[in-house]
Amino acid sequence: MNMPRVSIVMPCYQNGETLAHTVRSVQAQTMEDWELIAVDDGSTDDTLAVLSRLAAREPRMRVIHQENGGVSAARNAGIALAEGEWLSFLDADDWLTPHALDTLLGMADDEADIVCGAYVMRYSDEGGREEKHTCADGSMQVVLESLIRGDSALNSMCARLYRTQMIRAHRVKAPVGVRVGEDVLFNLDAFFAARAWRMSETVIYVYEFGGDSAMTRARSDIYARSVPMIEGIGRFLDAHDLRTALFRAHIDIYLRTLRADRGRLRAAAAMDYAMAREITRGVAFKELCLKQKAYYLALRVMPVLSYFLP
């Protein structure tokens, strides 16, 4: 039996109401050479029953069930079972546009290990308002900075293809236990390992947000929930000796999360000496540009001066 061109991994948890629509978006693909691996992550609603019914009518769909371990554990289980040349990820309450796989595969070449499309975030609680997000493109420096800052669509594991061989050869896995920013840590490892990538501004994926989307976007504990991600970024910088090269981006992830949590003034007050030491640790001061040297000294001498950093 021929292996599928694309393996789509779909983690599922309490998604009984949305699964049929999401699976139909896969079945509607103009590129039909795919497999769908649905991982039920210990749901207590009818998710598993719905998946079983859908799979009974779709030979390209496989369903596995595991104890609840979080979205990263579910994605890793799907990665382990994938048989396709390319890996793709789909959340069980979102959907693909009909030409999504064709669009991505049309950009793939022998050198590319990652192929990214754009996505739309749709807010049903705001009259269906949509936001389009595209990926930052450029050198490894540009991509890694964007991933750390979280300023483009690069962060998501969805709306793209990863070459399966590359993911497995470099043992890239979703970080289990990280609830916010797990996609960022996966993508830092994936892009660092990739030989090349290709980007498109074509929308191929739609994120659906319901009645609680405003609350989700405004959670007041965003910094506390982001600490495991921030610590993971620090480990990535250490592992690849990138603390100097990505110094400004490392500052930015602290500032962005603190300011989203507390506002600019309280964020500056919260930037303490322990944070400043962590951000500046291992940074080669002499190799920084003049502006970054000023940022370095401000953090080391008086972290509250971070208020003035853009």
Coordinates of C-alpha atoms in Angstrom, one line a residue:
M1 CA 0.0 0.0 0.0
N2 CA 1.3 3.5 -0.9
M3 CA 2.0 5.8 1.9
P4 CA -0.1 9.0 2.0
R5 CA 1.5 12.3 0.9
V6 CA 0.3 14.2 4.0
S7 CA -0.5 13.0 7.5
I8 CA -2.9 15.3 9.3
V9 CA -2.7 15.0 13.1
M10 CA -5.8 16.2 14.9
P11 CA -5.7 16.3 18.8
C12 CA -9.2 16.1 20.2
Y13 CA -10.6 17.0 23.7
Q14 CA -14.3 17.6 24.4
N15 CA -14.9 18.4 20.7
G16 CA -17.9 16.4 20.0
E17 CA -19.9 19.3 18.6
T18 CA -17.3 20.6 16.1
L19 CA -15.7 17.4 14.9
A20 CA -18.0 16.7 11.9
H21 CA -17.4 20.1 10.4
T22 CA -13.6 19.9 10.9
V23 CA -13.4 16.4 9.4
R24 CA -15.5 17.5 6.4
S25 CA -13.0 20.3 5.7
V26 CA -10.3 17.6 5.3
Q27 CA -12.6 15.4 3.2
A28 CA -13.2 18.4 0.9
Q29 CA -9.5 18.8 0.1
T30 CA -8.7 19.0 -3.6
M31 CA -5.6 17.0 -2.8
E32 CA -6.9 13.6 -1.8
D33 CA -3.7 11.8 -0.9
W34 CA -3.9 12.2 2.9
E35 CA -4.5 10.4 6.1
L36 CA -6.2 11.9 9.2
I37 CA -5.0 10.7 12.6
A38 CA -7.5 11.8 15.3
V39 CA -6.1 11.5 18.8
D40 CA -8.8 11.6 21.5
D41 CA -7.0 12.9 24.6
G42 CA -9.3 11.4 27.3
S43 CA -12.5 13.3 26.4
T44 CA -15.4 12.7 28.7
D45 CA -18.1 13.9 26.2
D46 CA -19.1 12.1 23.0
T47 CA -15.8 13.0 21.2
L48 CA -14.7 9.4 20.9
A49 CA -18.1 8.1 19.7
V50 CA -18.3 10.9 17.1
L51 CA -14.8 10.1 15.9
S52 CA -15.6 6.4 15.6
R53 CA -18.7 7.1 13.5
L54 CA -16.8 9.4 11.2
A55 CA -13.9 7.0 10.8
A56 CA -16.3 4.1 10.0
R57 CA -17.2 6.1 6.8
E58 CA -13.8 7.4 6.0
P59 CA -11.0 4.8 5.3
R60 CA -8.3 7.5 5.3
M61 CA -9.1 8.3 9.0
R62 CA -7.6 6.6 12.0
V63 CA -8.7 7.1 15.6
I64 CA -6.7 6.5 18.7
H65 CA -7.6 7.1 22.4
Q66 CA -5.3 7.9 25.2
E67 CA -5.5 9.1 28.8
N68 CA -5.7 12.9 29.1
G69 CA -2.2 14.3 28.8
G70 CA -2.8 17.7 27.0
V71 CA -2.6 18.8 23.5
S72 CA 1.2 18.3 23.1
A73 CA 1.0 14.7 24.3
A74 CA -1.8 14.1 21.7
R75 CA 0.2 15.7 18.9
N76 CA 3.2 13.7 19.8
A77 CA 1.2 10.5 19.7
G78 CA 0.0 11.4 16.2
I79 CA 3.5 12.2 15.0
A80 CA 4.6 8.8 16.1
L81 CA 2.0 7.1 14.0
A82 CA 2.2 9.3 10.9
E83 CA 3.1 7.6 7.6
G84 CA 3.0 10.6 5.3
E85 CA 5.9 12.4 3.7
W86 CA 4.6 15.6 5.3
L87 CA 3.0 16.3 8.7
S88 CA 0.2 18.8 9.2
F89 CA -1.7 19.7 12.4
L90 CA -5.4 20.6 12.6
D91 CA -7.3 21.6 15.8
A92 CA -10.6 19.8 16.2
D93 CA -12.7 23.0 16.2
D94 CA -11.0 24.7 13.2
W95 CA -11.1 24.0 9.5
L96 CA -9.0 23.9 6.3
T97 CA -9.9 25.8 3.1
P98 CA -10.5 23.3 0.2
H99 CA -7.2 24.1 -1.5
A100 CA -5.1 24.1 1.6
L101 CA -3.0 21.0 1.0
D102 CA -2.7 21.7 -2.7
T103 CA -1.5 25.2 -2.0
L104 CA 1.1 24.1 0.5
L105 CA 2.4 21.2 -1.6
G106 CA 2.5 23.4 -4.7
M107 CA 5.2 25.5 -2.9
A108 CA 7.2 22.5 -1.6
D109 CA 10.5 21.6 -3.2
D110 CA 13.4 19.3 -2.5
E111 CA 15.1 21.7 -0.1
A112 CA 12.1 22.9 1.9
D113 CA 11.4 21.2 5.2
I114 CA 8.6 23.6 6.2
V115 CA 5.9 25.2 4.1
C116 CA 3.6 27.8 5.7
G117 CA 0.3 29.4 4.7
A118 CA -1.7 32.2 6.2
Y119 CA -4.6 31.8 8.6
V120 CA -7.7 33.7 9.6
M121 CA -8.9 34.1 13.2
R122 CA -12.7 34.5 13.2
Y123 CA -14.6 35.8 16.2
S124 CA -18.2 34.8 16.2
D125 CA -18.9 36.8 19.3
E126 CA -17.9 40.0 17.4
G127 CA -20.1 39.6 14.4
G128 CA -17.8 37.2 12.6
R129 CA -14.9 39.7 12.6
E130 CA -11.8 38.2 10.9
E131 CA -8.1 38.8 11.4
K132 CA -5.7 37.6 8.8
H133 CA -2.2 36.5 10.0
T134 CA 0.8 35.8 7.7
C135 CA 4.2 34.5 8.5
A136 CA 7.3 36.5 8.8
D137 CA 9.8 35.4 6.2
G138 CA 13.5 35.8 5.7
S139 CA 16.7 34.5 7.2
M140 CA 17.0 32.2 10.2
Q141 CA 17.6 35.3 12.4
V142 CA 14.4 36.9 11.2
V143 CA 12.4 33.7 11.7
L144 CA 13.7 33.0 15.2
E145 CA 13.2 36.6 16.3
S146 CA 9.6 36.5 15.1
L147 CA 8.9 33.2 16.8
I148 CA 10.3 34.5 20.1
R149 CA 8.4 37.8 19.9
G150 CA 5.2 36.1 18.7
D151 CA 4.6 38.9 16.2
S152 CA 3.4 36.8 13.2
A153 CA 1.6 33.6 12.2
L154 CA 4.9 31.6 12.6
N155 CA 4.0 30.6 16.1
S156 CA 1.2 28.2 15.2
M157 CA 1.8 24.6 14.4
C158 CA -1.3 24.7 12.1
A159 CA -1.6 26.1 8.6
R160 CA 1.6 24.5 7.4
L161 CA 3.5 21.3 6.5
Y162 CA 6.5 19.9 8.2
R163 CA 8.7 17.3 6.4
T164 CA 8.2 14.1 8.6
Q165 CA 11.7 12.9 8.1
M166 CA 13.1 16.2 9.4
I167 CA 10.9 16.2 12.5
R168 CA 11.9 12.6 13.3
A169 CA 15.6 12.9 12.5
H170 CA 15.9 15.9 14.8
R171 CA 13.5 14.5 17.4
V172 CA 11.4 17.6 17.4
K173 CA 8.4 17.1 19.8
A174 CA 5.7 19.3 21.2
P175 CA 6.7 20.1 24.9
V176 CA 4.4 18.2 27.3
G177 CA 3.2 20.3 30.2
V178 CA 3.4 23.7 28.5
R179 CA -0.1 25.1 28.3
V180 CA 0.7 28.5 26.7
G181 CA 3.2 28.8 23.9
E182 CA 3.8 25.1 23.2
D183 CA 3.7 25.8 19.5
V184 CA 6.5 28.4 19.9
L185 CA 8.9 25.9 21.4
F186 CA 8.0 23.2 18.8
N187 CA 8.6 25.7 16.0
L188 CA 11.9 27.0 17.4
D189 CA 13.3 23.5 17.2
A190 CA 11.7 22.8 13.8
F191 CA 12.9 25.9 12.1
F192 CA 16.3 25.7 13.6
A193 CA 16.5 22.1 12.1
A194 CA 15.0 22.9 8.7
R195 CA 17.2 23.4 5.7
A196 CA 14.8 25.8 4.1
W197 CA 11.1 27.0 4.3
R198 CA 8.6 28.5 1.9
M199 CA 5.9 31.0 2.9
S200 CA 2.6 32.0 1.3
E201 CA 0.1 34.8 2.1
T202 CA -2.8 32.6 0.9
V203 CA -5.3 31.8 3.7
I204 CA -5.5 28.0 4.1
Y205 CA -6.7 27.7 7.7
V206 CA -9.5 29.2 9.8
Y207 CA -9.4 29.4 13.6
E208 CA -12.9 29.7 15.1
F209 CA -13.4 31.6 18.4
G210 CA -16.7 31.4 20.2
G211 CA -18.5 33.4 22.9
D212 CA -15.5 33.4 25.3
S213 CA -12.9 34.7 22.8
A214 CA -12.8 38.2 24.3
M215 CA -12.1 36.6 27.7
T216 CA -9.5 34.3 26.3
R217 CA -7.6 37.2 24.7
A218 CA -7.7 39.3 27.9
R219 CA -6.7 36.9 30.6
S220 CA -5.0 38.8 33.4
D221 CA -2.6 36.0 34.3
I222 CA -1.0 35.8 30.9
Y223 CA 2.6 36.2 32.3
A224 CA 2.2 33.5 34.9
R225 CA 0.8 31.1 32.3
S226 CA 3.6 32.0 29.9
V227 CA 6.5 31.3 32.3
P228 CA 7.0 27.7 31.1
M229 CA 7.2 28.9 27.5
I230 CA 9.7 31.7 28.5
E231 CA 11.8 29.2 30.4
G232 CA 11.8 26.9 27.3
I233 CA 12.9 29.8 25.1
G234 CA 15.8 30.3 27.5
R235 CA 16.8 26.7 27.2
F236 CA 16.7 26.9 23.4
L237 CA 19.0 30.0 23.4
D238 CA 21.4 28.2 25.7
A239 CA 21.4 25.0 23.7
H240 CA 22.3 26.8 20.5
D241 CA 24.5 29.7 21.9
L242 CA 22.0 32.3 20.7
R243 CA 21.7 34.6 23.7
T244 CA 23.7 37.4 22.1
A245 CA 22.2 37.0 18.6
L246 CA 18.6 37.0 19.9
F247 CA 19.1 39.3 22.9
R248 CA 16.5 41.9 21.8
A249 CA 13.9 39.3 21.0
H250 CA 14.5 37.8 24.4
I251 CA 13.8 41.1 26.0
D252 CA 10.7 41.5 23.9
I253 CA 9.0 38.2 25.1
Y254 CA 9.3 39.4 28.7
L255 CA 8.0 42.9 27.8
R256 CA 5.1 41.6 25.6
T257 CA 3.8 39.2 28.2
L258 CA 4.2 41.5 31.2
R259 CA 2.6 44.4 29.4
A260 CA -0.3 42.3 28.1
D261 CA -0.8 41.2 31.7
R262 CA -0.3 44.4 33.6
G263 CA 0.0 47.4 31.3
R264 CA 3.2 49.3 30.6
L265 CA 3.9 51.0 34.0
R266 CA 3.2 47.9 36.2
A267 CA 5.1 45.7 33.8
A268 CA 8.2 47.9 34.2
A269 CA 7.8 47.7 38.0
A270 CA 7.5 43.9 37.7
M271 CA 10.7 43.7 35.7
D272 CA 13.0 42.8 38.6
Y273 CA 16.7 42.1 38.9
A274 CA 16.2 38.3 38.7
M275 CA 14.5 38.7 35.3
A276 CA 17.2 41.2 34.1
R277 CA 19.9 38.7 35.1
E278 CA 18.2 35.9 33.2
I279 CA 17.8 38.0 30.1
T280 CA 21.4 39.3 30.1
R281 CA 23.0 36.0 31.2
G282 CA 25.5 34.8 28.7
V283 CA 25.1 37.8 26.4
A284 CA 28.4 39.1 24.9
F285 CA 28.1 42.8 25.6
K286 CA 30.9 43.8 23.3
E287 CA 29.1 42.1 20.3
L288 CA 25.9 44.1 20.8
C289 CA 25.0 47.1 18.7
L290 CA 25.0 50.5 20.4
K291 CA 21.3 50.6 21.1
Q292 CA 21.3 47.0 22.5
K293 CA 24.2 47.9 24.7
A294 CA 22.0 50.7 26.2
Y295 CA 19.2 48.2 26.8
Y296 CA 21.6 45.8 28.4
L297 CA 23.0 48.4 30.8
A298 CA 19.5 49.7 31.6
L299 CA 18.3 46.2 32.6
R300 CA 21.4 45.5 34.7
V301 CA 21.5 48.9 36.5
M302 CA 17.7 49.6 36.9
P303 CA 15.2 47.1 35.4
V304 CA 12.3 49.6 35.8
L305 CA 13.9 51.5 32.9
S306 CA 12.4 48.8 30.7
Y307 CA 9.4 51.2 30.7
F308 CA 11.1 53.3 28.1
L309 CA 12.0 50.3 25.8
P310 CA 9.8 50.3 22.7

